[in-house]
């Protein structure tokens, strides 16, 4: 039986997304547009997960 709460799941997804962004920023250089596109996409995921967590607390 899975006892994972939606809040815990969101927190785990946020931690994974932050870790993915950190790894992405350490990779060998890409073209600047490709880098910014990838970084911005990952940051957007992080922002959405943070908003979801904050909304769960309200």
PDB file of N, CA and C in Angstrom:
ATOM      1  N   UNK A   1       0.841  -1.180   0.000  1.00  0.00           N
ATOM      2  CA  UNK A   1       0.000   0.000   0.000  1.00  0.00           C
ATOM      3  C   UNK A   1       0.881   1.236   0.000  1.00  0.00           C
ATOM      4  N   UNK A   2       0.625   2.134  -0.926  1.00  0.00           N
ATOM      5  CA  UNK A   2       1.431   3.349  -1.051  1.00  0.00           C
ATOM      6  C   UNK A   2       0.856   4.443  -0.152  1.00  0.00           C
ATOM      7  N   UNK A   3       1.690   4.953   0.749  1.00  0.00           N
ATOM      8  CA  UNK A   3       1.231   5.997   1.675  1.00  0.00           C
ATOM      9  C   UNK A   3       1.822   7.355   1.324  1.00  0.00           C
ATOM     10  N   UNK A   4       2.311   7.493   0.104  1.00  0.00           N
ATOM     11  CA  UNK A   4       2.899   8.749  -0.344  1.00  0.00           C
ATOM     12  C   UNK A   4       1.794   9.783  -0.524  1.00  0.00           C
ATOM     13  N   UNK A   5       1.958  10.914   0.136  1.00  0.00           N
ATOM     14  CA  UNK A   5       0.973  11.984   0.001  1.00  0.00           C
ATOM     15  C   UNK A   5       1.288  12.811  -1.241  1.00  0.00           C
ATOM     16  N   UNK A   6       0.299  13.513  -1.769  1.00  0.00           N
ATOM     17  CA  UNK A   6       0.564  14.381  -2.931  1.00  0.00           C
ATOM     18  C   UNK A   6       1.640  15.425  -2.615  1.00  0.00           C
ATOM     19  N   UNK A   7       1.661  15.919  -1.390  1.00  0.00           N
ATOM     20  CA  UNK A   7       2.674  16.909  -1.002  1.00  0.00           C
ATOM     21  C   UNK A   7       4.074  16.301  -1.028  1.00  0.00           C
ATOM     22  N   UNK A   8       4.215  15.084  -0.524  1.00  0.00           N
ATOM     23  CA  UNK A   8       5.507  14.404  -0.541  1.00  0.00           C
ATOM     24  C   UNK A   8       5.941  14.137  -1.969  1.00  0.00           C
ATOM     25  N   UNK A   9       5.005  13.710  -2.793  1.00  0.00           N
ATOM     26  CA  UNK A   9       5.307  13.443  -4.198  1.00  0.00           C
ATOM     27  C   UNK A   9       5.761  14.718  -4.896  1.00  0.00           C
ATOM     28  N   UNK A  10       5.084  15.829  -4.641  1.00  0.00           N
ATOM     29  CA  UNK A  10       5.481  17.107  -5.237  1.00  0.00           C
ATOM     30  C   UNK A  10       6.864  17.530  -4.760  1.00  0.00           C
ATOM     31  N   UNK A  11       7.154  17.332  -3.490  1.00  0.00           N
ATOM     32  CA  UNK A  11       8.470  17.682  -2.946  1.00  0.00           C
ATOM     33  C   UNK A  11       9.561  16.835  -3.597  1.00  0.00           C
ATOM     34  N   UNK A  12       9.275  15.565  -3.825  1.00  0.00           N
ATOM     35  CA  UNK A  12      10.245  14.688  -4.488  1.00  0.00           C
ATOM     36  C   UNK A  12      10.453  15.114  -5.933  1.00  0.00           C
ATOM     37  N   UNK A  13       9.374  15.453  -6.613  1.00  0.00           N
ATOM     38  CA  UNK A  13       9.487  15.909  -8.005  1.00  0.00           C
ATOM     39  C   UNK A  13      10.287  17.200  -8.078  1.00  0.00           C
ATOM     40  N   UNK A  14      10.070  18.111  -7.121  1.00  0.00           N
ATOM     41  CA  UNK A  14      10.823  19.364  -7.077  1.00  0.00           C
ATOM     42  C   UNK A  14      12.309  19.089  -6.866  1.00  0.00           C
ATOM     43  N   UNK A  15      12.645  18.227  -5.923  1.00  0.00           N
ATOM     44  CA  UNK A  15      14.053  17.890  -5.669  1.00  0.00           C
ATOM     45  C   UNK A  15      14.690  17.280  -6.918  1.00  0.00           C
ATOM     46  N   UNK A  16      13.961  16.400  -7.593  1.00  0.00           N
ATOM     47  CA  UNK A  16      14.487  15.797  -8.829  1.00  0.00           C
ATOM     48  C   UNK A  16      14.694  16.835  -9.921  1.00  0.00           C
ATOM     49  N   UNK A  17      13.756  17.764 -10.059  1.00  0.00           N
ATOM     50  CA  UNK A  17      13.869  18.804 -11.084  1.00  0.00           C
ATOM     51  C   UNK A  17      15.045  19.731 -10.793  1.00  0.00           C
ATOM     52  N   UNK A  18      15.243  20.074  -9.519  1.00  0.00           N
ATOM     53  CA  UNK A  18      16.387  20.924  -9.152  1.00  0.00           C
ATOM     54  C   UNK A  18      17.708  20.204  -9.419  1.00  0.00           C
ATOM     55  N   UNK A  19      17.747  18.905  -9.124  1.00  0.00           N
ATOM     56  CA  UNK A  19      18.954  18.113  -9.386  1.00  0.00           C
ATOM     57  C   UNK A  19      19.218  18.031 -10.895  1.00  0.00           C
ATOM     58  N   UNK A  20      18.160  17.861 -11.684  1.00  0.00           N
ATOM     59  CA  UNK A  20      18.316  17.797 -13.138  1.00  0.00           C
ATOM     60  C   UNK A  20      18.851  19.120 -13.685  1.00  0.00           C
ATOM     61  N   UNK A  21      18.354  20.250 -13.169  1.00  0.00           N
ATOM     62  CA  UNK A  21      18.854  21.551 -13.601  1.00  0.00           C
ATOM     63  C   UNK A  21      20.332  21.696 -13.259  1.00  0.00           C
ATOM     64  N   UNK A  22      20.709  21.274 -12.059  1.00  0.00           N
ATOM     65  CA  UNK A  22      22.112  21.363 -11.640  1.00  0.00           C
ATOM     66  C   UNK A  22      23.003  20.535 -12.566  1.00  0.00           C
ATOM     67  N   UNK A  23      22.578  19.325 -12.886  1.00  0.00           N
ATOM     68  CA  UNK A  23      23.358  18.478 -13.796  1.00  0.00           C
ATOM     69  C   UNK A  23      23.421  19.073 -15.194  1.00  0.00           C
ATOM     70  N   UNK A  24      22.306  19.637 -15.654  1.00  0.00           N
ATOM     71  CA  UNK A  24      22.256  20.259 -16.973  1.00  0.00           C
ATOM     72  C   UNK A  24      23.252  21.408 -17.060  1.00  0.00           C
ATOM     73  N   UNK A  25      23.331  22.211 -16.002  1.00  0.00           N
ATOM     74  CA  UNK A  25      24.227  23.368 -16.022  1.00  0.00           C
ATOM     75  C   UNK A  25      25.701  22.975 -15.971  1.00  0.00           C
ATOM     76  N   UNK A  26      25.996  21.744 -15.569  1.00  0.00           N
ATOM     77  CA  UNK A  26      27.390  21.277 -15.512  1.00  0.00           C
ATOM     78  C   UNK A  26      27.855  20.590 -16.791  1.00  0.00           C
ATOM     79  N   UNK A  27      26.944  20.316 -17.698  1.00  0.00           N
ATOM     80  CA  UNK A  27      27.316  19.575 -18.901  1.00  0.00           C
ATOM     81  C   UNK A  27      28.191  20.422 -19.820  1.00  0.00           C
ATOM     82  N   UNK A  28      28.848  19.786 -20.768  1.00  0.00           N
ATOM     83  CA  UNK A  28      29.681  20.538 -21.705  1.00  0.00           C
ATOM     84  C   UNK A  28      28.870  21.611 -22.427  1.00  0.00           C
ATOM     85  N   UNK A  29      29.521  22.673 -22.852  1.00  0.00           N
ATOM     86  CA  UNK A  29      28.811  23.804 -23.462  1.00  0.00           C
ATOM     87  C   UNK A  29      27.994  23.408 -24.689  1.00  0.00           C
ATOM     88  N   UNK A  30      26.822  23.987 -24.770  1.00  0.00           N
ATOM     89  CA  UNK A  30      25.962  23.866 -25.946  1.00  0.00           C
ATOM     90  C   UNK A  30      25.996  25.214 -26.649  1.00  0.00           C
ATOM     91  N   UNK A  31      25.295  25.319 -27.739  1.00  0.00           N
ATOM     92  CA  UNK A  31      25.083  26.641 -28.305  1.00  0.00           C
ATOM     93  C   UNK A  31      24.270  27.450 -27.302  1.00  0.00           C
ATOM     94  N   UNK A  32      24.410  28.752 -27.307  1.00  0.00           N
ATOM     95  CA  UNK A  32      23.754  29.563 -26.290  1.00  0.00           C
ATOM     96  C   UNK A  32      22.230  29.438 -26.328  1.00  0.00           C
ATOM     97  N   UNK A  33      21.647  29.362 -27.508  1.00  0.00           N
ATOM     98  CA  UNK A  33      20.189  29.234 -27.594  1.00  0.00           C
ATOM     99  C   UNK A  33      19.713  27.891 -27.045  1.00  0.00           C
ATOM    100  N   UNK A  34      20.409  26.830 -27.384  1.00  0.00           N
ATOM    101  CA  UNK A  34      20.032  25.505 -26.892  1.00  0.00           C
ATOM    102  C   UNK A  34      20.179  25.443 -25.370  1.00  0.00           C
ATOM    103  N   UNK A  35      21.241  26.029 -24.866  1.00  0.00           N
ATOM    104  CA  UNK A  35      21.458  26.051 -23.420  1.00  0.00           C
ATOM    105  C   UNK A  35      20.331  26.808 -22.724  1.00  0.00           C
ATOM    106  N   UNK A  36      20.019  28.007 -23.206  1.00  0.00           N
ATOM    107  CA  UNK A  36      18.984  28.823 -22.577  1.00  0.00           C
ATOM    108  C   UNK A  36      17.608  28.158 -22.665  1.00  0.00           C
ATOM    109  N   UNK A  37      17.327  27.537 -23.788  1.00  0.00           N
ATOM    110  CA  UNK A  37      16.052  26.847 -23.960  1.00  0.00           C
ATOM    111  C   UNK A  37      15.933  25.701 -22.950  1.00  0.00           C
ATOM    112  N   UNK A  38      16.977  24.913 -22.830  1.00  0.00           N
ATOM    113  CA  UNK A  38      16.968  23.793 -21.880  1.00  0.00           C
ATOM    114  C   UNK A  38      16.897  24.263 -20.441  1.00  0.00           C
ATOM    115  N   UNK A  39      17.675  25.280 -20.121  1.00  0.00           N
ATOM    116  CA  UNK A  39      17.686  25.800 -18.747  1.00  0.00           C
ATOM    117  C   UNK A  39      16.328  26.403 -18.399  1.00  0.00           C
ATOM    118  N   UNK A  40      15.769  27.189 -19.313  1.00  0.00           N
ATOM    119  CA  UNK A  40      14.487  27.827 -19.046  1.00  0.00           C
ATOM    120  C   UNK A  40      13.364  26.804 -18.894  1.00  0.00           C
ATOM    121  N   UNK A  41      13.393  25.760 -19.680  1.00  0.00           N
ATOM    122  CA  UNK A  41      12.380  24.707 -19.568  1.00  0.00           C
ATOM    123  C   UNK A  41      12.469  24.041 -18.199  1.00  0.00           C
ATOM    124  N   UNK A  42      13.678  23.755 -17.748  1.00  0.00           N
ATOM    125  CA  UNK A  42      13.848  23.124 -16.438  1.00  0.00           C
ATOM    126  C   UNK A  42      13.455  24.069 -15.305  1.00  0.00           C
ATOM    127  N   UNK A  43      13.787  25.343 -15.433  1.00  0.00           N
ATOM    128  CA  UNK A  43      13.399  26.320 -14.409  1.00  0.00           C
ATOM    129  C   UNK A  43      11.887  26.470 -14.337  1.00  0.00           C
ATOM    130  N   UNK A  44      11.213  26.412 -15.484  1.00  0.00           N
ATOM    131  CA  UNK A  44       9.758  26.508 -15.499  1.00  0.00           C
ATOM    132  C   UNK A  44       9.135  25.343 -14.744  1.00  0.00           C
ATOM    133  N   UNK A  45       9.675  24.152 -14.919  1.00  0.00           N
ATOM    134  CA  UNK A  45       9.188  22.980 -14.193  1.00  0.00           C
ATOM    135  C   UNK A  45       9.344  23.204 -12.696  1.00  0.00           C
ATOM    136  N   UNK A  46      10.511  23.716 -12.282  1.00  0.00           N
ATOM    137  CA  UNK A  46      10.775  23.971 -10.872  1.00  0.00           C
ATOM    138  C   UNK A  46       9.791  25.002 -10.323  1.00  0.00           C
ATOM    139  N   UNK A  47       9.561  26.082 -11.052  1.00  0.00           N
ATOM    140  CA  UNK A  47       8.615  27.108 -10.606  1.00  0.00           C
ATOM    141  C   UNK A  47       7.210  26.534 -10.438  1.00  0.00           C
ATOM    142  N   UNK A  48       6.772  25.730 -11.396  1.00  0.00           N
ATOM    143  CA  UNK A  48       5.440  25.132 -11.313  1.00  0.00           C
ATOM    144  C   UNK A  48       5.325  24.205 -10.111  1.00  0.00           C
ATOM    145  N   UNK A  49       6.368  23.419  -9.847  1.00  0.00           N
ATOM    146  CA  UNK A  49       6.334  22.516  -8.698  1.00  0.00           C
ATOM    147  C   UNK A  49       6.343  23.298  -7.387  1.00  0.00           C
ATOM    148  N   UNK A  50       7.101  24.378  -7.323  1.00  0.00           N
ATOM    149  CA  UNK A  50       7.103  25.208  -6.108  1.00  0.00           C
ATOM    150  C   UNK A  50       5.737  25.828  -5.876  1.00  0.00           C
ATOM    151  N   UNK A  51       5.093  26.305  -6.946  1.00  0.00           N
ATOM    152  CA  UNK A  51       3.759  26.870  -6.812  1.00  0.00           C
ATOM    153  C   UNK A  51       2.764  25.814  -6.343  1.00  0.00           C
ATOM    154  N   UNK A  52       2.905  24.618  -6.873  1.00  0.00           N
ATOM    155  CA  UNK A  52       2.027  23.510  -6.468  1.00  0.00           C
ATOM    156  C   UNK A  52       2.196  23.208  -4.980  1.00  0.00           C
ATOM    157  N   UNK A  53       3.444  23.184  -4.519  1.00  0.00           N
ATOM    158  CA  UNK A  53       3.699  22.942  -3.107  1.00  0.00           C
ATOM    159  C   UNK A  53       3.145  24.057  -2.228  1.00  0.00           C
ATOM    160  N   UNK A  54       3.320  25.304  -2.660  1.00  0.00           N
ATOM    161  CA  UNK A  54       2.828  26.439  -1.876  1.00  0.00           C
ATOM    162  C   UNK A  54       1.304  26.414  -1.842  1.00  0.00           C
ATOM    163  N   UNK A  55       0.696  26.060  -2.955  1.00  0.00           N
ATOM    164  CA  UNK A  55      -0.763  25.983  -3.026  1.00  0.00           C
ATOM    165  C   UNK A  55      -1.276  24.882  -2.101  1.00  0.00           C
ATOM    166  N   UNK A  56      -0.544  23.774  -2.000  1.00  0.00           N
ATOM    167  CA  UNK A  56      -0.950  22.664  -1.119  1.00  0.00           C
ATOM    168  C   UNK A  56      -0.926  23.072   0.341  1.00  0.00           C
ATOM    169  N   UNK A  57      -0.058  24.016   0.699  1.00  0.00           N
ATOM    170  CA  UNK A  57       0.076  24.464   2.081  1.00  0.00           C
ATOM    171  C   UNK A  57      -1.035  25.432   2.479  1.00  0.00           C
ATOM    172  N   UNK A  58      -1.686  26.036   1.514  1.00  0.00           N
ATOM    173  CA  UNK A  58      -2.716  27.048   1.822  1.00  0.00           C
ATOM    174  C   UNK A  58      -4.027  26.424   2.183  1.00  0.00           C
TER     175      UNK A  58
END
